[in-house]
Short mmCIF file of C-alpha atoms in Angstrom, two decimals:
data_model
loop_
_atom_site.label_atom_id
_atom_site.label_comp_id
_atom_site.label_asym_id
_atom_site.label_seq_id
_atom_site.Cartn_x
_atom_site.Cartn_y
_atom_site.Cartn_z
CA MET A 1 -5.52 123.60 -65.99
CA ASN A 2 -2.17 123.60 -64.15
CA ALA A 3 0.95 122.08 -65.55
CA GLY A 4 1.32 118.45 -64.79
CA GLN A 5 -2.41 117.88 -64.16
CA PRO A 6 -4.29 115.08 -65.93
CA ALA A 7 -5.69 115.95 -69.36
CA LEU A 8 -8.71 113.71 -68.75
CA ARG A 9 -10.36 111.81 -65.95
CA LEU A 10 -9.79 108.06 -65.87
CA SER A 11 -12.07 105.45 -64.37
CA GLY A 12 -10.72 103.17 -61.65
CA ARG A 13 -10.31 100.35 -64.16
CA GLU A 14 -8.40 102.61 -66.57
CA VAL A 15 -6.09 103.82 -63.80
CA PHE A 16 -5.37 100.19 -62.90
CA PHE A 17 -4.55 99.02 -66.44
CA TYR A 18 -2.92 102.16 -67.85
CA VAL A 19 -1.11 103.56 -64.82
CA PHE A 20 -0.88 101.18 -61.86
CA LEU A 21 -0.12 97.94 -63.69
CA PRO A 22 2.69 99.24 -65.95
CA PHE A 23 4.52 101.02 -63.13
CA ALA A 24 3.89 98.21 -60.64
CA SER A 25 5.52 95.82 -63.12
CA GLY A 26 8.69 97.88 -62.91
CA HIS A 27 8.58 97.79 -59.11
CA TYR A 28 8.04 94.01 -59.22
CA LEU A 29 11.16 93.50 -61.34
CA SER A 30 13.14 95.88 -59.14
CA ALA A 31 12.35 93.86 -56.01
CA LEU A 32 13.14 90.61 -57.84
CA LEU A 33 16.54 91.81 -59.03
CA ARG A 34 17.34 93.30 -55.63
CA THR A 35 17.06 89.91 -53.93
CA VAL A 36 17.91 87.41 -56.67
CA ASN A 37 21.61 87.13 -55.74
CA ALA A 38 20.66 85.37 -52.49
CA VAL A 39 19.47 82.41 -54.59
CA LEU A 40 22.14 82.72 -57.27
CA ALA A 41 25.04 82.92 -54.80
CA PRO A 42 26.11 79.24 -55.10
CA ASP A 43 26.03 79.44 -58.91
CA LEU A 44 27.99 82.71 -59.00
CA VAL A 45 30.61 81.35 -56.61
CA ALA A 46 30.94 78.15 -58.62
CA SER A 47 31.19 79.99 -61.96
CA LEU A 48 33.68 82.70 -60.97
CA ALA A 49 35.29 81.36 -57.77
CA LEU A 50 34.12 84.38 -55.76
CA SER A 51 35.23 84.77 -52.17
CA PRO A 52 32.62 85.60 -49.49
CA ALA A 53 33.92 89.18 -49.39
CA GLN A 54 33.58 89.52 -53.16
CA LEU A 55 30.08 88.03 -53.09
CA GLY A 56 29.04 90.51 -50.39
CA LEU A 57 30.52 93.46 -52.27
CA LEU A 58 28.92 92.31 -55.52
CA THR A 59 25.47 92.13 -53.91
CA SER A 60 25.76 95.43 -52.03
CA ALA A 61 26.78 97.32 -55.19
CA PHE A 62 23.09 97.40 -56.11
CA PHE A 63 22.16 99.20 -52.90
CA VAL A 64 24.96 101.73 -53.18
CA SER A 65 24.04 102.76 -56.72
CA PHE A 66 20.34 102.60 -55.86
CA ALA A 67 20.86 105.11 -53.04
CA LEU A 68 23.14 107.42 -55.03
CA VAL A 69 20.64 107.79 -57.87
CA GLN A 70 17.71 108.79 -55.65
CA LEU A 71 18.11 112.57 -55.67
CA PRO A 72 18.80 112.87 -59.42
CA VAL A 73 15.79 110.64 -60.11
CA GLY A 74 13.61 112.77 -57.85
CA ILE A 75 14.59 115.91 -59.72
CA ALA A 76 13.99 114.20 -63.08
CA LEU A 77 10.57 112.93 -61.99
CA ASP A 78 9.46 116.43 -61.06
CA ARG A 79 10.84 117.98 -64.26
CA TYR A 80 10.02 115.38 -66.92
CA GLY A 81 7.42 113.10 -65.36
CA PRO A 82 7.54 109.37 -64.52
CA ARG A 83 6.65 108.18 -68.03
CA LYS A 84 9.79 109.59 -69.69
CA VAL A 85 12.07 108.91 -66.73
CA GLN A 86 11.12 105.23 -66.50
CA LEU A 87 11.60 104.68 -70.22
CA VAL A 88 15.24 105.76 -69.88
CA LEU A 89 15.95 104.13 -66.53
CA LEU A 90 14.48 100.74 -67.38
CA ALA A 91 16.47 100.74 -70.63
CA VAL A 92 19.60 101.31 -68.49
CA ALA A 93 18.57 98.45 -66.18
CA ALA A 94 18.03 96.15 -69.19
CA ALA A 95 21.51 97.01 -70.45
CA GLY A 96 22.90 96.25 -66.99
CA ALA A 97 21.17 92.86 -66.95
CA LEU A 98 22.71 91.99 -70.32
CA MET A 99 26.11 93.10 -68.99
CA PHE A 100 25.62 90.80 -66.00
CA ALA A 101 24.67 87.90 -68.26
CA SER A 102 27.90 88.28 -70.24
CA GLY A 103 30.22 89.13 -67.33
CA ASP A 104 33.29 86.91 -66.93
CA SER A 105 34.96 88.47 -63.89
CA PHE A 106 34.13 89.88 -60.50
CA LEU A 107 34.73 93.46 -61.65
CA GLU A 108 32.52 93.04 -64.72
CA LEU A 109 29.68 91.63 -62.63
CA MET A 110 30.04 94.36 -60.00
CA LEU A 111 29.91 97.04 -62.69
CA ALA A 112 26.83 95.39 -64.22
CA ARG A 113 25.15 95.14 -60.81
CA THR A 114 25.86 98.84 -60.25
CA VAL A 115 24.27 99.72 -63.60
CA ILE A 116 21.22 97.63 -62.73
CA GLY A 117 20.90 99.51 -59.43
CA PHE A 118 21.07 102.85 -61.24
CA GLY A 119 18.40 101.75 -63.70
CA LEU A 120 16.01 100.44 -61.05
CA GLY A 121 16.51 103.31 -58.62
CA GLY A 122 13.35 105.11 -59.72
CA CYS A 123 10.85 102.24 -59.99
CA PHE A 124 8.99 102.75 -56.75
CA MET A 125 9.21 106.54 -56.75
CA ALA A 126 8.04 106.77 -60.36
CA ALA A 127 5.07 104.58 -59.51
CA VAL A 128 4.22 106.78 -56.53
CA LYS A 129 4.50 109.91 -58.66
CA ALA A 130 2.35 108.48 -61.47
CA ILE A 131 -0.33 107.04 -59.21
CA SER A 132 -0.61 110.21 -57.10
CA THR A 133 -1.28 112.17 -60.31
CA TRP A 134 -4.32 110.14 -61.29
CA ILE A 135 -6.11 109.17 -58.06
CA ASP A 136 -7.74 110.90 -55.12
CA PRO A 137 -5.09 111.63 -52.43
CA ALA A 138 -7.32 109.97 -49.83
CA ARG A 139 -6.85 106.65 -51.65
CA LEU A 140 -3.06 106.83 -51.78
CA PRO A 141 -2.38 104.70 -48.66
CA SER A 142 -4.40 101.72 -49.90
CA VAL A 143 -3.11 101.93 -53.48
CA GLN A 144 0.49 102.25 -52.32
CA GLY A 145 -0.12 99.34 -49.98
CA PHE A 146 -0.90 97.20 -53.02
CA LEU A 147 2.22 98.58 -54.71
CA ILE A 148 4.41 97.56 -51.77
CA ALA A 149 2.74 94.15 -51.77
CA ILE A 150 3.69 93.70 -55.43
CA GLY A 151 7.28 94.45 -54.43
CA GLY A 152 6.98 91.68 -51.83
CA LEU A 153 5.70 89.38 -54.55
CA GLY A 154 8.74 90.27 -56.65
CA ALA A 155 11.07 89.42 -53.76
CA ALA A 156 9.24 86.12 -53.25
CA SER A 157 9.59 85.39 -56.97
CA ALA A 158 13.35 85.67 -56.56
CA THR A 159 13.37 82.58 -54.35
CA ALA A 160 11.58 79.35 -55.29
CA PRO A 161 10.53 80.38 -58.84
CA VAL A 162 14.08 81.44 -59.70
CA ARG A 163 15.47 78.21 -58.23
CA ALA A 164 12.97 76.26 -60.36
CA ALA A 165 13.97 78.24 -63.48
CA LEU A 166 17.60 77.30 -62.94
CA HIS A 167 16.68 73.68 -63.69
CA TYR A 168 16.12 74.77 -67.31
CA MET A 169 18.76 77.46 -67.77
CA ASP A 170 21.86 78.88 -66.11
CA TRP A 171 22.06 82.24 -64.36
CA ARG A 172 23.27 83.91 -67.56
CA GLY A 173 20.15 82.86 -69.45
CA LEU A 174 18.04 84.04 -66.55
CA PHE A 175 19.51 87.54 -66.78
CA VAL A 176 18.90 87.66 -70.52
CA ILE A 177 15.21 86.96 -69.84
CA LEU A 178 15.17 89.60 -67.09
CA ALA A 179 16.68 92.11 -69.53
CA LEU A 180 13.88 91.38 -72.02
CA LEU A 181 11.25 91.78 -69.30
CA LEU A 182 12.75 95.14 -68.29
CA ALA A 183 12.70 96.34 -71.90
CA CYS A 184 9.09 95.20 -72.34
CA THR A 185 8.09 97.00 -69.14
CA ALA A 186 9.73 100.21 -70.36
CA PHE A 187 7.77 99.96 -73.63
CA LEU A 188 4.54 99.22 -71.74
CA ILE A 189 4.94 102.31 -69.55
CA TRP A 190 5.73 104.51 -72.56
CA SER A 191 2.87 103.25 -74.69
CA ALA A 192 0.11 102.69 -72.12
CA THR A 193 0.44 105.52 -69.61
CA PRO A 194 -1.68 108.56 -70.55
CA ARG A 195 0.19 111.77 -71.27
CA LEU A 196 -0.40 114.78 -69.07
CA ALA A 197 -2.11 117.86 -70.42
CA GLN A 198 1.11 119.80 -70.15
CA ALA A 199 4.58 118.43 -69.50
CA PRO A 200 6.20 119.34 -66.19
CA LYS A 201 8.34 122.44 -66.41
CA ALA A 202 11.88 121.85 -67.56
CA LYS A 203 13.08 124.56 -65.21
CA SER A 204 11.95 125.62 -61.78
CA ASP A 205 11.93 129.06 -60.27
CA VAL A 206 13.52 127.49 -57.21
CA PRO A 207 17.12 126.25 -57.57
CA VAL A 208 17.54 122.48 -57.29
CA ILE A 209 19.64 122.58 -54.09
CA ALA A 210 17.22 125.04 -52.51
CA SER A 211 14.23 122.85 -53.40
CA ILE A 212 15.90 119.78 -51.87
CA ALA A 213 16.69 121.78 -48.75
CA ALA A 214 13.05 122.88 -48.69
CA VAL A 215 12.01 119.22 -48.62
CA TYR A 216 14.14 118.51 -45.55
CA ARG A 217 12.96 121.71 -43.84
CA ASP A 218 9.28 121.03 -44.47
CA PRO A 219 7.56 120.45 -41.06
CA ALA A 220 5.37 117.61 -42.38
CA PHE A 221 8.41 115.82 -43.85
CA ARG A 222 10.37 116.20 -40.61
CA LYS A 223 7.49 114.97 -38.45
CA THR A 224 7.09 111.93 -40.69
CA ILE A 225 10.74 110.88 -40.72
CA SER A 226 11.20 111.57 -37.00
CA LEU A 227 8.63 108.84 -36.27
CA ILE A 228 9.03 106.34 -39.12
CA LEU A 229 12.51 106.66 -40.68
CA ILE A 230 14.52 104.65 -38.13
CA PRO A 231 11.89 101.88 -37.83
CA HIS A 232 11.75 101.75 -41.64
CA ALA A 233 15.53 101.35 -41.81
CA VAL A 234 15.36 98.67 -39.10
CA PHE A 235 12.67 96.81 -41.04
CA PHE A 236 14.66 96.83 -44.29
CA GLY A 237 18.01 96.10 -42.66
CA ILE A 238 16.88 93.23 -40.41
CA GLN A 239 14.20 91.58 -42.52
CA GLY A 240 16.55 91.05 -45.45
CA LEU A 241 19.28 89.24 -43.50
CA TRP A 242 19.29 89.05 -39.72
CA ILE A 243 15.88 87.54 -39.01
CA GLY A 244 17.05 84.38 -40.78
CA ARG A 245 20.32 84.35 -38.85
CA TRP A 246 18.46 84.92 -35.57
CA LEU A 247 16.19 81.94 -36.29
CA SER A 248 19.25 79.81 -36.96
CA ASP A 249 21.55 81.00 -34.16
CA VAL A 250 19.12 81.71 -31.33
CA ALA A 251 16.02 79.64 -32.07
CA ARG A 252 18.27 76.84 -33.45
CA PHE A 253 15.83 75.90 -36.19
CA PRO A 254 17.22 73.68 -38.96
CA ASP A 255 17.76 75.18 -42.39
CA HIS A 256 14.53 73.87 -43.90
CA ALA A 257 12.52 75.37 -41.03
CA VAL A 258 14.28 78.72 -41.44
CA VAL A 259 13.50 78.73 -45.16
CA TYR A 260 9.85 77.94 -44.45
CA LEU A 261 9.57 80.76 -41.90
CA LEU A 262 11.20 83.19 -44.32
CA TYR A 263 8.60 82.20 -46.92
CA LEU A 264 5.90 82.98 -44.36
CA SER A 265 7.59 86.30 -43.72
CA MET A 266 7.40 87.15 -47.41
CA ALA A 267 3.70 86.36 -47.38
CA ALA A 268 3.37 88.56 -44.30
CA VAL A 269 4.94 91.47 -46.19
CA ILE A 270 2.44 91.09 -49.02
CA PHE A 271 -0.65 90.81 -46.84
CA GLY A 272 0.64 93.31 -44.32
CA ALA A 273 1.19 95.98 -46.97
CA ILE A 274 -2.34 95.52 -48.30
CA ALA A 275 -3.80 95.56 -44.78
CA VAL A 276 -1.91 98.74 -43.83
CA GLY A 277 -3.29 100.58 -46.85
CA MET A 278 -6.85 99.42 -46.22
CA ILE A 279 -6.72 100.20 -42.51
CA THR A 280 -5.27 103.65 -43.17
CA GLU A 281 -7.96 104.47 -45.71
CA TRP A 282 -10.68 103.14 -43.36
CA ALA A 283 -9.27 105.21 -40.48
CA GLY A 284 -9.05 108.32 -42.69
CA LYS A 285 -12.79 108.17 -43.34
CA ARG A 286 -13.26 108.35 -39.58
CA GLY A 287 -11.00 111.32 -39.07
CA VAL A 288 -7.85 109.44 -38.04
CA LYS A 289 -4.72 110.81 -39.74
CA PRO A 290 -2.24 108.44 -41.44
CA LEU A 291 0.53 109.60 -39.10
CA ASP A 292 -1.58 108.54 -36.12
CA VAL A 293 -2.08 105.11 -37.68
CA ALA A 294 1.69 104.95 -38.18
CA GLY A 295 2.27 105.85 -34.52
CA ILE A 296 0.17 102.90 -33.35
CA GLY A 297 1.91 100.57 -35.81
CA ILE A 298 5.40 101.71 -34.80
CA ALA A 299 4.54 101.12 -31.13
CA LEU A 300 3.50 97.54 -31.98
CA PHE A 301 6.62 97.05 -34.13
CA ILE A 302 8.86 98.12 -31.26
CA ALA A 303 6.90 95.83 -28.90
CA VAL A 304 7.76 92.85 -31.13
CA GLN A 305 11.44 93.77 -30.90
CA VAL A 306 11.18 94.10 -27.12
CA ALA A 307 9.81 90.53 -27.04
CA ILE A 308 12.86 89.44 -29.06
CA VAL A 309 15.14 91.21 -26.59
CA CYS A 310 13.37 89.39 -23.75
CA ASN A 311 14.11 86.10 -25.56
CA TRP A 312 10.47 85.00 -25.58
CA LYS A 313 11.20 81.38 -26.43
CA PRO A 314 7.65 79.99 -26.73
CA SER A 315 6.96 82.09 -29.83
CA PHE A 316 10.16 82.46 -31.83
CA GLN A 317 8.27 81.43 -34.97
CA LEU A 318 5.47 83.92 -34.30
CA LEU A 319 7.91 86.76 -33.58
CA SER A 320 9.76 86.25 -36.86
CA VAL A 321 6.52 86.56 -38.83
CA LEU A 322 5.13 89.40 -36.71
CA PHE A 323 8.33 91.37 -37.27
CA THR A 324 7.69 91.51 -41.01
CA LEU A 325 3.88 91.65 -40.78
CA ILE A 326 3.78 94.65 -38.44
CA GLY A 327 6.95 96.14 -39.90
CA THR A 328 5.13 96.80 -43.16
CA ILE A 329 3.48 99.76 -41.39
CA THR A 330 6.70 101.66 -42.15
CA GLY A 331 5.74 101.69 -45.84
CA ILE A 332 3.03 104.23 -45.02
CA GLU A 333 5.84 106.78 -44.89
CA TYR A 334 5.71 107.19 -48.68
CA ALA A 335 1.96 107.88 -48.73
CA ILE A 336 2.18 110.43 -45.91
CA VAL A 337 4.95 112.33 -47.70
CA ALA A 338 3.07 112.22 -51.03
CA GLN A 339 -0.07 113.59 -49.35
CA SER A 340 1.63 116.32 -47.33
CA MET A 341 4.16 117.78 -49.80
CA PRO A 342 3.39 120.23 -52.66
CA LYS A 343 2.71 118.45 -55.97
CA SER A 344 5.74 120.11 -57.54
CA LEU A 345 8.03 118.46 -54.99
CA THR A 346 6.48 115.02 -54.54
CA GLY A 347 9.08 113.25 -56.71
CA ARG A 348 11.96 115.01 -55.00
CA ALA A 349 10.47 114.45 -51.54
CA ALA A 350 9.89 110.74 -52.16
CA THR A 351 13.42 110.18 -53.43
CA CYS A 352 14.91 112.17 -50.55
CA LEU A 353 13.00 109.83 -48.29
CA ASN A 354 14.19 106.78 -50.21
CA LEU A 355 17.79 107.95 -49.95
CA LEU A 356 17.49 108.26 -46.17
CA ILE A 357 15.83 104.84 -45.88
CA PHE A 358 18.44 102.98 -47.94
CA VAL A 359 21.38 104.65 -46.22
CA GLY A 360 19.74 103.91 -42.88
CA ALA A 361 19.11 100.28 -43.83
CA PHE A 362 22.77 99.89 -44.80
CA VAL A 363 23.87 101.33 -41.44
CA VAL A 364 21.43 99.10 -39.53
CA GLN A 365 22.44 95.95 -41.38
CA ALA A 366 26.17 96.58 -41.05
CA GLY A 367 25.95 97.87 -37.47
CA PHE A 368 23.87 94.90 -36.33
CA GLY A 369 26.50 92.56 -37.73
CA LEU A 370 29.28 94.45 -35.97
CA LEU A 371 27.46 94.19 -32.65
CA VAL A 372 26.77 90.47 -33.02
CA GLY A 373 30.39 89.95 -34.08
CA LEU A 374 31.61 91.21 -30.70
CA TRP A 375 30.76 87.74 -29.32
CA GLU A 376 32.48 84.49 -30.26
CA PRO A 377 30.49 81.80 -32.08
CA ASN A 378 30.32 78.25 -30.77
CA HIS A 379 31.85 75.23 -32.49
CA LEU A 380 28.86 75.07 -34.87
CA GLY A 381 29.26 78.71 -35.87
CA HIS A 382 26.18 79.91 -33.94
CA TYR A 383 26.40 83.22 -32.11
CA PRO A 384 24.91 83.38 -28.60
CA ALA A 385 21.44 84.70 -27.84
CA THR A 386 23.00 87.48 -25.76
CA ALA A 387 24.61 88.97 -28.86
CA TYR A 388 21.26 89.26 -30.62
CA ARG A 389 19.48 90.52 -27.51
CA VAL A 390 22.01 93.34 -27.17
CA ALA A 391 21.83 94.21 -30.88
CA PHE A 392 18.02 94.27 -30.89
CA GLY A 393 18.11 96.25 -27.64
CA VAL A 394 20.21 98.94 -29.30
CA LEU A 395 17.72 99.12 -32.16
CA VAL A 396 14.85 99.55 -29.70
CA LEU A 397 16.70 102.39 -27.97
CA LEU A 398 17.25 104.10 -31.32
CA GLN A 399 13.54 103.94 -32.20
CA LEU A 400 12.05 105.00 -28.86
CA PRO A 401 12.89 108.75 -29.05
CA GLY A 402 10.90 109.18 -32.27
CA LEU A 403 7.88 107.38 -30.81
CA LEU A 404 8.05 109.39 -27.56
CA SER A 405 8.36 112.67 -29.48
CA PHE A 406 5.30 111.73 -31.55
CA ALA A 407 3.34 110.95 -28.38
CA LEU A 408 4.32 114.30 -26.86
CA ARG A 409 3.26 116.17 -30.01
CA ARG A 410 -0.09 114.37 -29.97
CA SER A 411 -0.71 115.38 -26.35
CA ARG A 412 0.22 119.06 -26.76
CA PRO A 413 -2.76 120.21 -28.89
CA ALA A 414 -5.22 118.79 -26.37
CA SER A 415 -3.34 120.40 -23.47
CA ALA A 416 -3.13 123.73 -25.28
CA ALA A 417 -6.83 123.65 -26.14
CA ALA A 418 -7.70 122.89 -22.52
CA GLY A 419 -5.55 125.76 -21.27
CA LEU A 420 -7.01 128.11 -23.88
CA SER A 421 -10.55 127.29 -22.88
CA ILE A 422 -9.75 128.14 -19.27
CA ARG A 423 -8.06 131.46 -20.04
CA LEU A 424 -10.65 132.79 -22.50
CA PRO A 425 -12.90 135.42 -20.93
CA SER A 426 -16.62 134.91 -21.10
CA THR A 427 -18.51 136.81 -23.80
CA PRO A 428 -20.72 139.58 -22.42
#
């Protein structure tokens, strides 16, 4: 038996309770903590007199630390396995949550938020690594679809449930409870997840930098990111902020209608992620590759954005939900990478991918705001539809080359096969 292979075979029920559920719980809490500041913003401003710039910097500190920790986490996952790595990282996140609960200044809260980001930086990748160890690779897309859906549930839990909890406690008490939940999740992963037959090697014959470079040079990795990376960054960057602003500024919906549509969007993420996994698995049984499924989904995702650029007024509500529903196809990127890369590099490959996605999402979110800001708002503070049409148009132009390159690659094998059949001499 090779190093890092399962010591025993688990039934589907055992994989769910001993592997999927513990690691999915970590991903759930990660998504909740990533988005909780949107609801807590009024309380944080009132408690510490934060300026809008400070509030923005405080919230973004999570993403910066989350991105920075990706490569070290990937290396650790490959060397020590997800069980040990998550025990340490979730303990760090719990400490960060306690720091946040006791913070009395902007700098203290920003430091705590950074620590939380470091501690939660491996939740999704550790889950991917653990799950891919114990299940058939052909089932990865559907299982990871459920994992992404649980992340959507965590983000949804950071809205109305958190607001309801604040009727019984302040934000400091909330973070104490979150710290306890993080610690309990770390213990659950350590105690419930089966140990591997042999621990992953502490050292690799390939130097760390060389192995990371090998990930980026791998043809399967490059084909995957050339098609899906930019749409994935667009999905993360726009869904988390600008769809709501677009509904307010362009569609001119009142605040309660915007909140309702954003709730629907969260539900769309959950159901969309599950549907993508099931469709991909169904297509795989019929000989359709996951990357081909992704190509169709990306084309539809871009089509939704083209409709936004065209200012399709009769269906503003539908477009806002379709953006998140179809945009969940980008989550298939993780499954494709996990299936196509060598087992010894799956953790590193997944975290390299995560690093690119989060950096890309930051660029998209900031760049979109800069483009919209080139126009002047009206007396109510609403930016014109033209500003959003231009910004979405730029995003469409950035995504089209990857889709066109994918289409050209798909057409080449058929053309080459046709040419080969013509040139081959007949057998005597």
